[in-house]
Coordinates of C-alpha atoms in Angstrom, one line a residue:
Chain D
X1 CA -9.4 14.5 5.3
X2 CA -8.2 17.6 3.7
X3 CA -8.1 18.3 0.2
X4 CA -5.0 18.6 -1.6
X5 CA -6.3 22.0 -3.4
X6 CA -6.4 23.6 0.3
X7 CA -2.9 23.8 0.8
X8 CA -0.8 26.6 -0.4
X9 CA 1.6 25.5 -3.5
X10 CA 4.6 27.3 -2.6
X11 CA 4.6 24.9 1.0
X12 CA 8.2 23.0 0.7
X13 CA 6.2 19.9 2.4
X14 CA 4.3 19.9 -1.0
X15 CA 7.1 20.3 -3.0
X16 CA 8.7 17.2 -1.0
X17 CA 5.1 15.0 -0.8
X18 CA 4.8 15.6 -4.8
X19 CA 8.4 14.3 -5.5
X20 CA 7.2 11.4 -3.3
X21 CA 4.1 10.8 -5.5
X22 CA 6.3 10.8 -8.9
X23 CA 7.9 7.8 -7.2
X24 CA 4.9 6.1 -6.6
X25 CA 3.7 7.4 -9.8
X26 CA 6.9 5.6 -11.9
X27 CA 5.9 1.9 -9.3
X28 CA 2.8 1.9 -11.2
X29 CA 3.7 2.3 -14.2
X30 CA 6.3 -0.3 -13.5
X31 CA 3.3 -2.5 -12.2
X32 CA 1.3 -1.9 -15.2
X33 CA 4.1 -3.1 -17.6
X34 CA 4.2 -6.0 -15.6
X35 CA 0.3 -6.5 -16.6
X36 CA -0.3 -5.6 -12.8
X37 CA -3.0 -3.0 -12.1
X38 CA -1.0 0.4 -11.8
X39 CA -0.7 1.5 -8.4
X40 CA 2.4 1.9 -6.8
X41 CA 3.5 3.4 -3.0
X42 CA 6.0 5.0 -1.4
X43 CA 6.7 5.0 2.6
X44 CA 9.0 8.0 3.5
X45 CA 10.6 8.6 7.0
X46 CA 8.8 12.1 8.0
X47 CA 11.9 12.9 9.4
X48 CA 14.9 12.3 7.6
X49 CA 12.5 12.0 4.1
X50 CA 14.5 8.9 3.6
X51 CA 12.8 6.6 1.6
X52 CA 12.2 3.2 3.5
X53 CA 10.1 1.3 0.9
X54 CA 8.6 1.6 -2.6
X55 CA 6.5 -0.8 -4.3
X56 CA 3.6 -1.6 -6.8
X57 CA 0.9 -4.2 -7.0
X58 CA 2.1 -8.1 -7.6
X59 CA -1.3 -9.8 -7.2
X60 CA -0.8 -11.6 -10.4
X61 CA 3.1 -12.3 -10.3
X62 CA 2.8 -13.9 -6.6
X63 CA -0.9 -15.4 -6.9
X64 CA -1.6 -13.5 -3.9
X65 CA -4.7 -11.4 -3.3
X66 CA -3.0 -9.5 -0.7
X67 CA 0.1 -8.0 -3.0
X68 CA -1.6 -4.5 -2.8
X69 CA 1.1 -1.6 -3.5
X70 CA 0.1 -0.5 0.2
X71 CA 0.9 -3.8 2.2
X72 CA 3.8 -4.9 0.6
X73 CA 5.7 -1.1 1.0
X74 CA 4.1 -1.8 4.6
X75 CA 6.0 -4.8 5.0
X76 CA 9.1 -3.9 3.8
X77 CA 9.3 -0.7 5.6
X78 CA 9.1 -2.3 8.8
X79 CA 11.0 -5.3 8.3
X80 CA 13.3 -2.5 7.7
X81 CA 12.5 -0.8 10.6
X82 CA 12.5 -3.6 12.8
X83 CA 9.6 -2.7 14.5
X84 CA 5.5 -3.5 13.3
X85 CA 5.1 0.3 14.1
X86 CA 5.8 3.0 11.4
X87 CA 5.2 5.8 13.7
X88 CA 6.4 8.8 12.3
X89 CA 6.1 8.0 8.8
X90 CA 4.2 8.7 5.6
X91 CA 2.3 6.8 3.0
X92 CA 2.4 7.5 -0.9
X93 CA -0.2 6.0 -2.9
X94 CA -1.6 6.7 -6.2
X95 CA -5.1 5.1 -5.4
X96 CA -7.3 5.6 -2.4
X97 CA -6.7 2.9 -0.2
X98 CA -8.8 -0.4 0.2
X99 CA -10.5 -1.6 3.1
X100 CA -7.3 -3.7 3.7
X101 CA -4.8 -1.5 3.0
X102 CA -6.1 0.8 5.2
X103 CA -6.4 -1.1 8.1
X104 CA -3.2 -2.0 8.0
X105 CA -1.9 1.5 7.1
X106 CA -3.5 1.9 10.8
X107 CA -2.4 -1.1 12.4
X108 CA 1.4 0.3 11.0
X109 CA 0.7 4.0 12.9
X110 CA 1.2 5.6 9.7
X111 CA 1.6 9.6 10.5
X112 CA 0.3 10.4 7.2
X113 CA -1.3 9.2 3.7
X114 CA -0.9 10.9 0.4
X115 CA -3.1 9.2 -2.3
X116 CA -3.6 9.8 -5.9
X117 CA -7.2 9.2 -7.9
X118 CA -10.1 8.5 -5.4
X119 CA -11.9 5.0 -5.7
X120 CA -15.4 5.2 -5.3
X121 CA -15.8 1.1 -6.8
X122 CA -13.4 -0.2 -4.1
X123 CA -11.8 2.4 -1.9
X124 CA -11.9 2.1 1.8
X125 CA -11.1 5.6 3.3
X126 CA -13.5 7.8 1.4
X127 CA -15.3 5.2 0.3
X128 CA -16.9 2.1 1.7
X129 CA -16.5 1.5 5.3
X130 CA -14.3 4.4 5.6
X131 CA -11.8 2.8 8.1
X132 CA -10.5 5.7 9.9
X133 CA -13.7 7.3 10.7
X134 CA -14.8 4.2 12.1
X135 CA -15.3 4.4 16.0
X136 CA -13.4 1.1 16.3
X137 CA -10.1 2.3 14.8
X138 CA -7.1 2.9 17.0
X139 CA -5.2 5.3 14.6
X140 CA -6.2 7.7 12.2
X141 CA -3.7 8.7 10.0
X142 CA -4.1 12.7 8.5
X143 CA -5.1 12.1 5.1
X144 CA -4.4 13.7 2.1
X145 CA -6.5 13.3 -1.2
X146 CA -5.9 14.1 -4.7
X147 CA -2.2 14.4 -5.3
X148 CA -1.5 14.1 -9.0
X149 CA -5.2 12.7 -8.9
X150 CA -5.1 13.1 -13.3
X151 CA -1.8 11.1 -13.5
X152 CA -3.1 8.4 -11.5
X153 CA -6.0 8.3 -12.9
X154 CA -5.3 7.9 -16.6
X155 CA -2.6 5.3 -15.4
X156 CA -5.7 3.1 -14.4
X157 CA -8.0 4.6 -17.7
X158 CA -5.0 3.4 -20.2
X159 CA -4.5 0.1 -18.2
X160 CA -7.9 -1.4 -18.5
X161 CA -8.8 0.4 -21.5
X162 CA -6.4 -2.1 -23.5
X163 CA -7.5 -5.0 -21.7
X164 CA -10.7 -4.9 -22.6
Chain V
X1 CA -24.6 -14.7 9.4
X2 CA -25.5 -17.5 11.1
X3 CA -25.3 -18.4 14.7
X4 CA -23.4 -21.4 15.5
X5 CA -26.4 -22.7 18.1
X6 CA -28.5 -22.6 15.0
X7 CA -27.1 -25.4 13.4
X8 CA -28.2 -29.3 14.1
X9 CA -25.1 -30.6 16.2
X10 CA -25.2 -34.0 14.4
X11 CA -24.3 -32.7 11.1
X12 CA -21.4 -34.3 9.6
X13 CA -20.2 -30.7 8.0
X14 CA -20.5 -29.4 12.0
X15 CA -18.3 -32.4 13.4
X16 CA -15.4 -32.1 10.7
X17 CA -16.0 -28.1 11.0
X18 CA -15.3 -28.8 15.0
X19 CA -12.0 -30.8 14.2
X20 CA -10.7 -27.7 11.6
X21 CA -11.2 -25.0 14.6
X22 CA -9.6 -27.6 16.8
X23 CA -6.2 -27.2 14.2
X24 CA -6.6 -23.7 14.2
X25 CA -7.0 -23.2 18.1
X26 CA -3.6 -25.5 17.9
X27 CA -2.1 -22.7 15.6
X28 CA -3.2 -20.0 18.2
X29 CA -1.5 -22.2 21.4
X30 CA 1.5 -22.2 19.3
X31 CA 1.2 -18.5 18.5
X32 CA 0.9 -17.8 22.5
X33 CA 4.2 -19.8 23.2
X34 CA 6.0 -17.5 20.7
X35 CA 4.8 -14.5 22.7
X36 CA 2.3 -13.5 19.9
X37 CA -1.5 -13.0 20.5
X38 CA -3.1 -16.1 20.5
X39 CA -5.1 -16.0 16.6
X40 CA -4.9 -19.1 15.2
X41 CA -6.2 -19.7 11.2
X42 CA -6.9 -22.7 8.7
X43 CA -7.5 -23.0 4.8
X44 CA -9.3 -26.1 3.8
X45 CA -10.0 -27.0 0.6
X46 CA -13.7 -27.0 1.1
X47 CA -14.7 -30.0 -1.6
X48 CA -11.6 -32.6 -0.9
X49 CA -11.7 -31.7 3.1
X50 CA -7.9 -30.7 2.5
X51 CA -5.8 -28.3 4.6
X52 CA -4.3 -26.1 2.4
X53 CA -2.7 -23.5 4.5
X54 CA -2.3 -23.6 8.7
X55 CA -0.9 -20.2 10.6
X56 CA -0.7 -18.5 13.9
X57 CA -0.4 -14.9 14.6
X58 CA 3.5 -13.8 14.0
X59 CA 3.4 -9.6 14.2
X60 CA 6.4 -9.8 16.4
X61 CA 8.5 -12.3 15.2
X62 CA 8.2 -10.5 11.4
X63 CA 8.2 -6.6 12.8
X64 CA 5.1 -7.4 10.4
X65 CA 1.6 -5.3 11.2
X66 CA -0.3 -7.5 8.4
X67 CA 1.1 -11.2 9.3
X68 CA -2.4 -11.8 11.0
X69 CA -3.1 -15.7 10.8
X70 CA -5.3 -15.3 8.3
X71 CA -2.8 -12.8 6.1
X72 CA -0.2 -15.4 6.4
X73 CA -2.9 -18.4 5.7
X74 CA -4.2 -16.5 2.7
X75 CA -1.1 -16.2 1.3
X76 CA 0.1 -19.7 1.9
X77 CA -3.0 -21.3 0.3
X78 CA -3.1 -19.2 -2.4
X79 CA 0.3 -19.3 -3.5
X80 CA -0.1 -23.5 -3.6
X81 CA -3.2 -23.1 -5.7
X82 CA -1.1 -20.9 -7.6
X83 CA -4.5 -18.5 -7.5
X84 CA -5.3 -15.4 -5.9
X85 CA -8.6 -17.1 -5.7
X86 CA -9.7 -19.4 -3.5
X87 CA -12.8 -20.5 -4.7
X88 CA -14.4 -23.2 -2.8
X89 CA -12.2 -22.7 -0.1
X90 CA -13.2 -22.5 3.7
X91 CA -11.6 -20.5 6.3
X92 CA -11.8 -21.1 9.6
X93 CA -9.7 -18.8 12.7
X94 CA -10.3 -18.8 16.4
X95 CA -11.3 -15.2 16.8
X96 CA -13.5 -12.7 14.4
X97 CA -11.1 -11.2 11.6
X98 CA -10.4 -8.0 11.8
X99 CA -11.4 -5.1 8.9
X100 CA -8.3 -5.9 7.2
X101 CA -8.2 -9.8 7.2
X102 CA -11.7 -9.6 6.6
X103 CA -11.7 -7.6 3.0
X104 CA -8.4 -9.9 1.9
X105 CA -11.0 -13.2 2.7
X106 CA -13.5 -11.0 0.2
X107 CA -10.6 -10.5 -2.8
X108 CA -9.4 -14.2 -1.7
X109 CA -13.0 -15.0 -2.7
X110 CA -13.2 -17.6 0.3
X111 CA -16.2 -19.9 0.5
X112 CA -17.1 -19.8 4.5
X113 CA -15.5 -18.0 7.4
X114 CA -16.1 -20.1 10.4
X115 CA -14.9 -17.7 13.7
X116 CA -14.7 -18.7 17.5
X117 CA -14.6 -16.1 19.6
X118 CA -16.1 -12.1 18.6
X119 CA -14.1 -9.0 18.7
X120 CA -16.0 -6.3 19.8
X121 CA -13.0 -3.9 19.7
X122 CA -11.5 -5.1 16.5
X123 CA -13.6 -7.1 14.7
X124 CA -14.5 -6.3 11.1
X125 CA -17.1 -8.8 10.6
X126 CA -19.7 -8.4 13.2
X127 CA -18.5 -5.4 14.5
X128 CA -16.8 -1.9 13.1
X129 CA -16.8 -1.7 9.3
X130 CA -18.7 -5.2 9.1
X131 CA -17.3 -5.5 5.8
X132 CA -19.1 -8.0 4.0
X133 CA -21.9 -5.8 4.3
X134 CA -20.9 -3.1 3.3
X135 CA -22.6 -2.3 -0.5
X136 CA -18.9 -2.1 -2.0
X137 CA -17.8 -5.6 -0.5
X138 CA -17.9 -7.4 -4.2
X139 CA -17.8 -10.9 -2.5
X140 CA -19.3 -12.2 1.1
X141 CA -18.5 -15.4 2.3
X142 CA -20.6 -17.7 4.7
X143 CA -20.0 -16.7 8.2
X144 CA -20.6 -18.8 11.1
X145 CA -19.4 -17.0 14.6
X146 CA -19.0 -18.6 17.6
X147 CA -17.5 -22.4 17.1
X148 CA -15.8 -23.2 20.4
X149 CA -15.9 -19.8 21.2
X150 CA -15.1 -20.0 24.9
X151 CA -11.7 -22.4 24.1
X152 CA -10.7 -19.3 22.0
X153 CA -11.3 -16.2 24.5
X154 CA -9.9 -18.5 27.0
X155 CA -6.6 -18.5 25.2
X156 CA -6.6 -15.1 24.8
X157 CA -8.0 -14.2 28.3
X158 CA -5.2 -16.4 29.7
X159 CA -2.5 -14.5 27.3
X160 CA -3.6 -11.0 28.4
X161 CA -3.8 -12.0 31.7
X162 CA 0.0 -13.2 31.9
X163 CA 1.0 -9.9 30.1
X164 CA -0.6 -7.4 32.6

């Protein structure tokens, strides 16, 4: 894990990740007016930077409590891809990761994984079990932490402010 | 956790728990003929004794890194119930779910997890992340390891075996 204030700001691959995270930044807010917790993803060809799959959370709208942001981009992307291996790719996601997601994030061989606002409540990288430090996990993406961490954040803050 | 030996092997739950993880090694044999790893999962409806959701292992077939039996049961059962909660609901696959199927049985808030054979390398229940004991895990099921265990490494040993 690196944090995001440890990189230089003039890098282009910043540049490029934070464009990323303003797409996954617009899925949540698309979740949230959908009355979905806001968190969206973004799955990016490290290569090309071609955009293979964007989504946010549908755990209400499909009655299924594994319609994270995270797996569903996951699916897509390599339904796309024709292959259950993203090698080569990277992961946009304006939450830290669950215990799920990030297993399958390593089941995928996801190169990379830019998240948003840690999760101390349910997150599963820097968090909780913290699945890719965990001697029984195949492959550990590099992780990134932080990336327009306030965005995310107050995304979440407004969302469950008005529901309560 | 509770060791499977432990229990009395006249108890009317044991013998229809027996018959359950006899459908679900039937899902893995199935899996196996498709060229998948034989994993074999069922949902029952833990008060009415009905199967609500049967799957096998189908990564390959669906370029899919997540559509572990237990994903794909999940899924099904919940989307009948039209609930991302299955309440009440018993969960029974032939070998120990891994850290990712284990934390969507947490959200899926499934009653009992019965499990045939362990996973030293993968598993997330007894092994690795042991994630429904981990102090952020907000719901742990029942967990019974080890019902006909050796019928489910046998599949798998046989599989494995074939593939080397």
């Amino acid at each position: 894990m690196t944090g995001w204030e440890a990189h230089c700001t003039l890098c282009p691959m910043i540049q490029n990740s934070e464009t990323y995270m303003e797409m996954a930044l617009l899925e949540a807010q698309s979740a949230a007016e959908r009355g979905e917790v806001p968190v969206g993803c973004v799955i990016v060809d490290g290569d090309s930077g071609d955009v293979l799959a964007r989504a946010g959370n549908r755990t209400e709208e499909l009655d299924d409590p594994t319609a994270h942001a995270e797996l569903l981009a996951i699916r897509e992307a390599s339904s796309k891809a024709g292959s259950a291996r993203l090698t080569g790719c990277d992961l946009y996601v304006t939450l830290e990761p669950c215990a799920m997601c990030a297993t399958a994030i390593s089941f995928a061989r996801i190169r990379r994984v830019y998240f948003g606002a840690y999760d101390p409540k349910m997150g599963g990288v820097e968090h909780g079990p913290a699945i890719f430090a965990q001697p029984t996990c195949h492959h550990s993406p590099e992780v990134y932490g932080g990336l327009h961490e306030s965005a995310a954040a107050e995304l979440l803050k407004v969302f469950f402010r008005e529901r309560r």
